[in-house]
Short mmCIF file of C-alpha atoms and ligand atoms in Angstrom, two decimals:
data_model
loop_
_atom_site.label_atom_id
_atom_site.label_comp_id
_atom_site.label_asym_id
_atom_site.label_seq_id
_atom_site.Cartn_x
_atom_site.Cartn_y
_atom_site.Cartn_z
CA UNK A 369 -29.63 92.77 19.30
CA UNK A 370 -29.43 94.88 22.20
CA UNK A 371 -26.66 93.30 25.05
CA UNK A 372 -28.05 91.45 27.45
CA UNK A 373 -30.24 92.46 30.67
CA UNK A 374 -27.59 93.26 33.34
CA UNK A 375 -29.88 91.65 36.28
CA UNK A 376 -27.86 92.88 39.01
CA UNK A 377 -28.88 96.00 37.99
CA UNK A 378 -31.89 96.07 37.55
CA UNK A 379 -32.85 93.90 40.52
CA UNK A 380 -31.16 96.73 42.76
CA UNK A 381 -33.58 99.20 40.64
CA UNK A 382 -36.24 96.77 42.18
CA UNK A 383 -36.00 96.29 45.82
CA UNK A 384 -38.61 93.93 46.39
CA UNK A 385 -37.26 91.23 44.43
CA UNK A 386 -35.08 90.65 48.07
CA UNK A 387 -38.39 89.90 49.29
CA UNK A 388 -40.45 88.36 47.22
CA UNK A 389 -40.40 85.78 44.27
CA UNK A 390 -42.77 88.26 41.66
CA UNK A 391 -44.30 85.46 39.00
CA UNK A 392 -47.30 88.17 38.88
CA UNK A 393 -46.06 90.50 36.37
CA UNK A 394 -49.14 89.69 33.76
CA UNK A 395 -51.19 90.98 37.04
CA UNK A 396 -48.83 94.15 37.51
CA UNK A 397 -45.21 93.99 37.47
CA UNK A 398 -42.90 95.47 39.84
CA UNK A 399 -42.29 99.12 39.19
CA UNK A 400 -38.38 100.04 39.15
CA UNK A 401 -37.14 102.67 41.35
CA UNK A 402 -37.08 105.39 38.35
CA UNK A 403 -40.34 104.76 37.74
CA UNK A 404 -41.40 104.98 41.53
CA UNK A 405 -39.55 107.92 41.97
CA UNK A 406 -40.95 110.01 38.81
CA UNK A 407 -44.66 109.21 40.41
CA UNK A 408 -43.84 110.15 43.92
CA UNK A 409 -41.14 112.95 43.23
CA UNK A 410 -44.45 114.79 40.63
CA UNK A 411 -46.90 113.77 44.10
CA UNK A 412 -44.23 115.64 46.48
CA UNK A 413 -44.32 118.75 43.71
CA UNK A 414 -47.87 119.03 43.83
CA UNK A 415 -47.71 119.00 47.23
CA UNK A 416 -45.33 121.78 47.76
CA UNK A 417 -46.09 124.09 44.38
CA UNK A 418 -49.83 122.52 43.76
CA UNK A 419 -51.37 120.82 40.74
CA UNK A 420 -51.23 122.65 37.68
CA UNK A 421 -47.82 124.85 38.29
CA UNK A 422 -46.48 121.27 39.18
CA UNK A 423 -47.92 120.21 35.81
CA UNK A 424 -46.19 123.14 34.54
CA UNK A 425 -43.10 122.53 35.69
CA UNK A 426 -43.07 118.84 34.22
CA UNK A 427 -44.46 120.21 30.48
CA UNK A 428 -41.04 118.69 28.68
CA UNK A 429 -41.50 114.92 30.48
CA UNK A 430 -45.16 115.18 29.52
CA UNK A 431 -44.34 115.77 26.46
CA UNK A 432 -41.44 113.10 25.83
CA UNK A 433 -44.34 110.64 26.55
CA UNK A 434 -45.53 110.15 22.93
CA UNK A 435 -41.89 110.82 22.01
CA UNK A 436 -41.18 107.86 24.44
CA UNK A 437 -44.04 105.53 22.80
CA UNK A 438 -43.54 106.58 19.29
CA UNK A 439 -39.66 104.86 19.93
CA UNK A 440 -41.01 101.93 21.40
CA UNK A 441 -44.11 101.42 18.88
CA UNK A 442 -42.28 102.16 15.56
CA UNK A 443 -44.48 105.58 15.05
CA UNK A 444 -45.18 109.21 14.98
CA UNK A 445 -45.58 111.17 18.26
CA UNK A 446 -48.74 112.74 16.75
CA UNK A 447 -50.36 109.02 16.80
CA UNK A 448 -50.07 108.38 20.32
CA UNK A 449 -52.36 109.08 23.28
CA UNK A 450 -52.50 108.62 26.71
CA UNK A 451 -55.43 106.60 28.47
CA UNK A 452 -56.58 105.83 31.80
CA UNK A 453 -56.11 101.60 31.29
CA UNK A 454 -55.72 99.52 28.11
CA UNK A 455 -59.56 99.10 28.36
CA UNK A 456 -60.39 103.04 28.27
CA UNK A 457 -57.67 103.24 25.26
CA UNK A 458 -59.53 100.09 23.07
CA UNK A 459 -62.88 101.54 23.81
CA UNK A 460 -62.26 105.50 22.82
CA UNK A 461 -60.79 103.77 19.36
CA UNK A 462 -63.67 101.07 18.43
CA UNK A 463 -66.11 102.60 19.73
CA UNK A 464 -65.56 105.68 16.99
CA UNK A 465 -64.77 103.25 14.20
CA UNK A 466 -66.93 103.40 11.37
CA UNK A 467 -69.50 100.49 11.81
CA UNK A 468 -72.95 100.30 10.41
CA UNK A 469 -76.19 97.91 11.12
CA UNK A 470 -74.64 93.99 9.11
CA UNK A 471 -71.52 94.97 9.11
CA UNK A 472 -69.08 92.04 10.24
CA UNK A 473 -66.59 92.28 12.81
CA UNK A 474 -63.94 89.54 13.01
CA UNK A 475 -62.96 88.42 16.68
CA UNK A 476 -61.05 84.99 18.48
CA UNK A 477 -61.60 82.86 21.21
CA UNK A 478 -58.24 84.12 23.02
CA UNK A 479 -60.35 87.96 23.19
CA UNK A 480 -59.84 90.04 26.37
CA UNK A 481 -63.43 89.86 28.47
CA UNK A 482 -63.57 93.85 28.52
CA UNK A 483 -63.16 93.99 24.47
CA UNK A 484 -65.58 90.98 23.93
CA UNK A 485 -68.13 92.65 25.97
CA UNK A 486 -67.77 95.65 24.44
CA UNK A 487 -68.10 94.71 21.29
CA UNK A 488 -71.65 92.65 22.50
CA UNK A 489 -72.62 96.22 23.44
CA UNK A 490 -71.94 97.52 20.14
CA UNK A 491 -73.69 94.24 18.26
CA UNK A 492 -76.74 95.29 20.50
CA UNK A 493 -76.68 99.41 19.72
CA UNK A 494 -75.42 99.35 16.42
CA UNK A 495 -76.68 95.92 14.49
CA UNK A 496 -73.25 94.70 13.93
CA UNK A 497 -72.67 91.05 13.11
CA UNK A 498 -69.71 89.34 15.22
CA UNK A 499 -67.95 86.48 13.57
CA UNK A 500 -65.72 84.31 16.18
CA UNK A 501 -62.15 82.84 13.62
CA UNK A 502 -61.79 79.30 14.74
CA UNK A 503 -57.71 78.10 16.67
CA UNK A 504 -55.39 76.16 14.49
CA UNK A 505 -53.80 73.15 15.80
CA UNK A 506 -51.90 75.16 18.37
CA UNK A 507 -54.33 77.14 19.81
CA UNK A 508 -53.38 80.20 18.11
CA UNK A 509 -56.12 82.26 15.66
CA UNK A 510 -56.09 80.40 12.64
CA UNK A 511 -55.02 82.77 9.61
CA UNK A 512 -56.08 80.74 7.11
CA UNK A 513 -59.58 80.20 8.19
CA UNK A 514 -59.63 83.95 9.05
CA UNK A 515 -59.27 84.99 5.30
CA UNK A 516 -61.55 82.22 4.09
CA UNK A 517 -64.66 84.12 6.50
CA UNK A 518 -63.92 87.45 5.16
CA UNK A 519 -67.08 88.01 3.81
CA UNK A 520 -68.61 91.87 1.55
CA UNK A 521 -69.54 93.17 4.84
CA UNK A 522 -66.56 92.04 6.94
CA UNK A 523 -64.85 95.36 7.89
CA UNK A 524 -62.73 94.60 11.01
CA UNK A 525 -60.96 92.41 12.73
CA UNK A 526 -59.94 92.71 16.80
CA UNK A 527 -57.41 90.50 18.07
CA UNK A 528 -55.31 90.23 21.19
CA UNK A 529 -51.61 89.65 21.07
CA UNK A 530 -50.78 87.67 24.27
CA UNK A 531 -53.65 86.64 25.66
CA UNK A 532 -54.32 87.51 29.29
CA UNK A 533 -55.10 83.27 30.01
CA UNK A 534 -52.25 81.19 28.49
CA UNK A 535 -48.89 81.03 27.38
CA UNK A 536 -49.47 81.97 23.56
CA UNK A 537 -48.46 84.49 21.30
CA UNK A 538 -51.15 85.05 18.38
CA UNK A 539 -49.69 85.96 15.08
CA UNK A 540 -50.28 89.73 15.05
CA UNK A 541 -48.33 89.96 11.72
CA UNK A 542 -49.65 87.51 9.49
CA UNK A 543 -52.80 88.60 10.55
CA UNK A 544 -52.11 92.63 9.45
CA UNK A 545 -51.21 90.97 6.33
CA UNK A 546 -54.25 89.80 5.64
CA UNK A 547 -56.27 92.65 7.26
CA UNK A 548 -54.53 94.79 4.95
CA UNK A 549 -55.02 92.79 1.49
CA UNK A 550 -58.59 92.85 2.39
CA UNK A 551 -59.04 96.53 3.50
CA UNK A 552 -59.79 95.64 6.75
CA UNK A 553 -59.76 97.57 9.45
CA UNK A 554 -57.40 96.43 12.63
CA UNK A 555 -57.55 96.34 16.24
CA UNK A 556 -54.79 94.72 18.44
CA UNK A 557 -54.89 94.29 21.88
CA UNK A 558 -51.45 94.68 22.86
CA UNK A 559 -51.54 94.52 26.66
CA UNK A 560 -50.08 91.60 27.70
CA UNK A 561 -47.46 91.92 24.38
CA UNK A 562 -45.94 95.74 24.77
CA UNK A 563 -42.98 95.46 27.34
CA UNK A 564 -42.27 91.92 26.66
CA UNK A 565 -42.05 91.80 23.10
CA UNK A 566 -40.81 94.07 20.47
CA UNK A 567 -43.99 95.33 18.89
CA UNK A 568 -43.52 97.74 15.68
CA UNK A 569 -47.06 98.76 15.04
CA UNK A 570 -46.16 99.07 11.09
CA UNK A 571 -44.15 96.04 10.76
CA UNK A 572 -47.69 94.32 12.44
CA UNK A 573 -49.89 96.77 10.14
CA UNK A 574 -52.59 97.46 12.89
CA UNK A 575 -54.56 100.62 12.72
CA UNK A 576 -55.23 100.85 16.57
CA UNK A 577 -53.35 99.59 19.50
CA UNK A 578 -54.23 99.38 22.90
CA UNK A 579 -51.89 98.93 26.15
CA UNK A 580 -51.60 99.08 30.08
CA UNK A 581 -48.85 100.19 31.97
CA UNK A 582 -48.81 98.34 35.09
CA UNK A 583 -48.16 94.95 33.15
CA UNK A 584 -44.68 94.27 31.48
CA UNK A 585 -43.85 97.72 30.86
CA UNK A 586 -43.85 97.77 35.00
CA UNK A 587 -45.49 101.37 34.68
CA UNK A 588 -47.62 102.89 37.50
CA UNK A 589 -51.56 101.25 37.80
CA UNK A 590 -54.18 103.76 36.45
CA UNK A 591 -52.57 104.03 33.19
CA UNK A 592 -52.38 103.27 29.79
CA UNK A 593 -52.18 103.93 25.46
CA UNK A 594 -53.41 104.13 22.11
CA UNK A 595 -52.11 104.09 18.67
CA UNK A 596 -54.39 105.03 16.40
CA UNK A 597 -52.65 105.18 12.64
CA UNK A 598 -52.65 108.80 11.33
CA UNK A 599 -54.54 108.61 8.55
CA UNK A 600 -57.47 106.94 10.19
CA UNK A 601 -57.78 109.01 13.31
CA UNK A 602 -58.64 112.18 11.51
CA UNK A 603 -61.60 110.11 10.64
CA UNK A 604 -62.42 108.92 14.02
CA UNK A 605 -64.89 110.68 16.31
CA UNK A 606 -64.08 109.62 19.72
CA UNK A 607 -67.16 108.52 22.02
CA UNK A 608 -67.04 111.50 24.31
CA UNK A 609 -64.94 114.83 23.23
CA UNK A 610 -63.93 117.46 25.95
CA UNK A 611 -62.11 120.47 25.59
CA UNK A 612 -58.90 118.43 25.91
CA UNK A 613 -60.04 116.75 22.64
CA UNK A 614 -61.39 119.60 20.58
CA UNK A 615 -62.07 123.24 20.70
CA UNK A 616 -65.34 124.97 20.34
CA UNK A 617 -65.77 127.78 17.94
CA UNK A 618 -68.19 129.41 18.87
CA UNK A 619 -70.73 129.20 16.04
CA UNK A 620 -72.51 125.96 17.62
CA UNK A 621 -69.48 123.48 16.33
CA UNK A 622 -66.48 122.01 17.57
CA UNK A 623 -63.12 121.29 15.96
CA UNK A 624 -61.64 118.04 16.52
CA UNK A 625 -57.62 117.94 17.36
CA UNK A 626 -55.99 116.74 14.59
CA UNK A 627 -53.90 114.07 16.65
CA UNK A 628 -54.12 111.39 18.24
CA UNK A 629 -54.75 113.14 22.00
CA UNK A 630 -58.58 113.75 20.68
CA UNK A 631 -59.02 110.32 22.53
CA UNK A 632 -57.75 111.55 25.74
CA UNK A 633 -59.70 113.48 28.08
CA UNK A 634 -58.43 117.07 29.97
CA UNK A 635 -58.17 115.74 33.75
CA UNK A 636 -55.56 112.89 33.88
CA UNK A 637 -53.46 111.56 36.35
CA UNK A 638 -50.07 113.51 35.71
CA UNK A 639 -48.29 112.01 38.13
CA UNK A 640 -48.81 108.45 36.32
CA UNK A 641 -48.36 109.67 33.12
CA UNK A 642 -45.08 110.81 34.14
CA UNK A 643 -44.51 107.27 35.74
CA UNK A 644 -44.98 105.72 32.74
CA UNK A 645 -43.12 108.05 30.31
CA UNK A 646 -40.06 107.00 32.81
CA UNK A 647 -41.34 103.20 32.01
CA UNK A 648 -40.84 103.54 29.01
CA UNK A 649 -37.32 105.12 28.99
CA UNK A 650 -36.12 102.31 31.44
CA UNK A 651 -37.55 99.43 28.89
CA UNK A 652 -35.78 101.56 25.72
CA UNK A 653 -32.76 102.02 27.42
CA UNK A 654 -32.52 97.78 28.35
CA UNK A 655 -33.62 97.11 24.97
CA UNK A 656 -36.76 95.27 23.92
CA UNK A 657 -34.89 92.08 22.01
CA UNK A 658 -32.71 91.70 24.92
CA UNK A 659 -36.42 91.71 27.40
CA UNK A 660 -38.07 89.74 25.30
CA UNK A 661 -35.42 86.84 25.17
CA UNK A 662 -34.79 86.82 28.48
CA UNK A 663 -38.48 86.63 29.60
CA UNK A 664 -38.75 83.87 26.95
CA UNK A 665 -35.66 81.44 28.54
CA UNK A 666 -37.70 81.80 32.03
CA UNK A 667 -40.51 81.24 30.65
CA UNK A 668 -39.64 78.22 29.61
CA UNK A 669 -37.49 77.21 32.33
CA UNK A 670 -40.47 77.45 34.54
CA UNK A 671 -42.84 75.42 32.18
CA UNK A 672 -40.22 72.53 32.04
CA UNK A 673 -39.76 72.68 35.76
CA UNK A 674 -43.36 72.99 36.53
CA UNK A 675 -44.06 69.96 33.71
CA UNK A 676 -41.58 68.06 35.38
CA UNK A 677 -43.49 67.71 39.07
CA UNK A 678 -46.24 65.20 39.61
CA UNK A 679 -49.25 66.24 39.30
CA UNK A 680 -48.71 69.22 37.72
CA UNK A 681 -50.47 69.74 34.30
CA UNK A 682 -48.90 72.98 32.28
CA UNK A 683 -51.59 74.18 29.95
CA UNK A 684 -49.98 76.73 28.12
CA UNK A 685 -50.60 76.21 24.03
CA UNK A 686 -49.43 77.98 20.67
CA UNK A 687 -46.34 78.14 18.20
CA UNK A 688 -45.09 81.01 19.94
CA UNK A 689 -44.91 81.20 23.74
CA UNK A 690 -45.30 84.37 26.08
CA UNK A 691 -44.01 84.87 29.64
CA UNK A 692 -47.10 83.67 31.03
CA UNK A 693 -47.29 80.15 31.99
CA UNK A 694 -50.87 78.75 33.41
CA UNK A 695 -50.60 75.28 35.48
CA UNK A 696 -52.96 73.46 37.69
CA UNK A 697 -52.16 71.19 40.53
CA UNK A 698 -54.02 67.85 40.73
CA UNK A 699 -56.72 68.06 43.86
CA UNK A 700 -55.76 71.17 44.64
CA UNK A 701 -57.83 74.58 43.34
CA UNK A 702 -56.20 77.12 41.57
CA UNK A 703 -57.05 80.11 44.30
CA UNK A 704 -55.69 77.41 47.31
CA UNK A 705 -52.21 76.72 45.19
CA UNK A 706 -51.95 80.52 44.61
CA UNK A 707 -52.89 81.34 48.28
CA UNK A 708 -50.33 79.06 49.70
CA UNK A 709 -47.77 80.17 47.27
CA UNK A 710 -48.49 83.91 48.91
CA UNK A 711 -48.28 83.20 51.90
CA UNK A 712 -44.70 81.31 50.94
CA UNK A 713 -43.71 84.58 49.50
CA UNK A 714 -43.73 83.83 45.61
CA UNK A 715 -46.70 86.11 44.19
CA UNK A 716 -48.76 84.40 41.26
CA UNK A 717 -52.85 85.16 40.10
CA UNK A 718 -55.52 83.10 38.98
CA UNK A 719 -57.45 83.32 35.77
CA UNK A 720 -61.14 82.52 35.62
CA UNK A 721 -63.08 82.26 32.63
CA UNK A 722 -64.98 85.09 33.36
CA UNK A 723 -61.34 86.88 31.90
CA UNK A 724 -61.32 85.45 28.65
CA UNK A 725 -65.45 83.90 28.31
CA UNK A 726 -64.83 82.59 24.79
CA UNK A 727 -61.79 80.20 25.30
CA UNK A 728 -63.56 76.92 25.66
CA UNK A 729 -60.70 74.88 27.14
CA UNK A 730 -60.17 77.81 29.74
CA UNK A 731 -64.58 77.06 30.22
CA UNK A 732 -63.48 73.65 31.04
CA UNK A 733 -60.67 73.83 33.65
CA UNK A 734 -62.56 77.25 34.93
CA UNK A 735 -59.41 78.46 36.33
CA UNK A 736 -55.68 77.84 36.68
CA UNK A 737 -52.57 79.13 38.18
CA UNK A 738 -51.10 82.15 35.97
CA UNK A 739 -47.65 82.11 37.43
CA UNK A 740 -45.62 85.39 34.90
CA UNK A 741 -41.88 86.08 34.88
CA UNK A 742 -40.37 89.39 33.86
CA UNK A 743 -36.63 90.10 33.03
CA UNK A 744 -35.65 90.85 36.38
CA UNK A 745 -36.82 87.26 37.80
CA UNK A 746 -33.87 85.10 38.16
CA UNK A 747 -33.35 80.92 37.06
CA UNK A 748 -32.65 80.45 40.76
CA UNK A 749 -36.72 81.70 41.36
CA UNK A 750 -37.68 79.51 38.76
CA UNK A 751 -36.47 76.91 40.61
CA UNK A 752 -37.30 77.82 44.26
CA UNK A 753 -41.05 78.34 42.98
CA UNK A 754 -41.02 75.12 41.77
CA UNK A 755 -39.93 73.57 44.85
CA UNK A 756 -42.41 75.79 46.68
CA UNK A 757 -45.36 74.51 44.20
CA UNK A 758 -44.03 70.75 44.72
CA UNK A 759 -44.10 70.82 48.62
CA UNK A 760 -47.91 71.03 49.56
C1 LIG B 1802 -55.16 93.31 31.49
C2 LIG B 1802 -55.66 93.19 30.08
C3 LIG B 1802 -56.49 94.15 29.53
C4 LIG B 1802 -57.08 95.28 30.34
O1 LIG B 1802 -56.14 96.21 30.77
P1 LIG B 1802 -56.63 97.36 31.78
O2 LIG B 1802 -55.50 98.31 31.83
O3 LIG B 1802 -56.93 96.68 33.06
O4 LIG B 1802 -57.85 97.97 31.19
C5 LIG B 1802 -56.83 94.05 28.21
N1 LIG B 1802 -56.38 93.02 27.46
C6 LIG B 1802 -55.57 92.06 27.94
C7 LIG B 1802 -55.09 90.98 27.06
C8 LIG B 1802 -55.19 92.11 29.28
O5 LIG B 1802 -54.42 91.15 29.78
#
């Protein structure tokens, strides 16, 4: 275990938490100043050198970027690749895996709205059959019914971690367990999880992984990752290739890069990238046991506060619970409770159904509160938002 989060600290590293109660970090978290500073101190070099000797000049932080992810990830540097957004980075993977007309593509209600829709695309274009694994009990994807609908054609299975909607934490390892014993292919959506929870991409046995930064790794917006396992990328062709991505030879063909940054594209936002290499650094250096547990003791602090005032239903399910806790107030909308709670100074989002279409009890409500606490949020803002969300 790493020692716990000094929160002194790394409030002072974050100067708007004097302003503001933050429960938005599922939205975008705040950046810290290191983080801040790499972006703007890489703007301010462009500005005075220009673009690409500024680029030049930052060559050994660009490079410490998959060093930085491979640490956090549990992986090789070579298996890492810098995206645009967690979307961008799930899209240049699945849409280059292997798929033919009747194959079978496993997927769960708690799916993403960008990956869901994507993979309708791909049903349409390529003839691919999706199957939707039914929730246990708690809401999570049921493993045990997964296996049972793993059928001669099933080849994949796409899943997201922490869903963007409610409080739960699907279980990304017992499902790699079963991915693997079947030869599965497997996709996790790791968004909402990387930053807040120690993820070890081998210890989960996923083959791709897909992140943001502006979420709990409180990285610059614009930005985001892939894993793609080694051994399976050199069989990938991405969706689009550039000469960032492969080389041509001259004799009417192309060679492919051999790592994983034949998913990225030449023209990026440097700038970000070196924001959130410095993300990443900050989060390593904290530790991710000591984040996650202290995201997980708000967490529930705020649920059991918010549970506790009338008229407030908390709708969070699943064995495992993220830092993302969804509530409703009775008679009052979800976009009025989050609009007075603005303009009250405590920052929270709603989420629709249009975010996650297949969760059926999300259908029902049609939206709730998504109030998010990070490491740096304090008990004493649990409370206070409470108070704030009682006094209408
Ligand atoms: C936010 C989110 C995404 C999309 O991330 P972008 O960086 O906006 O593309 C994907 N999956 C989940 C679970 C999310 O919460």
């Amino acid at each position: 275990m790493s020692p716990a989060i000094d929160v002194a600290r790394v409030r002072r590293d974050t100067p708007a938490c004097e302003s503001v109660i933050h429960f938005n970090n599922a939205g975008a978290a705040l950046m810290p100043d290191p983080v801040a500073h790499a972006v703007l101190a890489h703007l301010d070099l462009e500005r005075q050198r220009g673009g690409y000797e500024a680029e030049a000049a930052a060559q050994p932080a660009l490079e410490d970027f998959y060093d930085a992810f491979a640490a956090l990830l549990g992986c090789a540097r070579d298996e890492i690749a810098y995206a645009e957004s967690a979307t961008r980075a799930w899209d240049m993977a699945v849409y280059a895996l292997p798929l033919a007309p009747g194959d079978r593509v496993l997927t769960h209600d708690s799916d993403y709205a960008s990956n869901h829709i994507a993979l309708l695309q791909l049903a349409r274009r390529l003839g691919i059959e999706l199957d939707l694994v039914p929730s246990d009990a708690a809401g999570q994807i049921d493993v045990l019914a997964l296996e049972r609908m793993i059928g001669p054609r099933t080849r994949a299975i796409t899943l997201t971690h922490v869903p963007t909607q409610n409080g739960l934490v699907n279980p990304a390892e017992a499902v790699g367990r079963v991915a693997r014993k079947h030869g599965l292919l497997y996709v996790l959506d790791a968004c909402q999880s990387v930053g807040q929870l120690p993820v070890d991409v081998r210890r989960i046995g996923c083959h791709v992984l897909s992140g943001t930064g502006r979420k709990f790794l409180r990285g610059p917006r614009g930005t985001g990752f892939l894993y793609v396992e080694r051994a399976l990328l050199q069989t990938l062709e991405p969706p689009f290739v550039d000469m960032r991505a492969a080389t041509a030879t001259g004799d009417g063909r192309y060679r492919l890069r051999t790592d994983a940054r034949r998913f990225e594209g030449w023209e990026s936002f440097v700038a970000g990238r070196l924001g959130l290499r410095a993300a990443v650094r900050y989060l390593l250096a904290l530790g991710t046991d000591a984040v996650a547990a202290r995201i997980s003791a708000l967490a529930a602090e705020l649920r059991h506060a918010l549970a506790a005032l009338p008229g407030v239903t908390v709708h969070d399910r699943g064995v495992e619970r993220s830092g993302i806790v969804t509530f409703t107030v009775g008679g009052e909308p979800p976009t009025e409770t989050a609009a007075r709670l603005r303009a009250r100074g405590a920052n929270v989002s709603v989420t629709a159904s249009e975010a996650a279409p297949l969760d059926a009890r999300l259908r029902r409500l049609a939206t709730a509160v998504r109030s998010s606490v990070h490491y740096y949020n304090t008990e004493a803002e649990v409370a206070a938002f409470a108070t704030l969300v009682a006094a209408r």
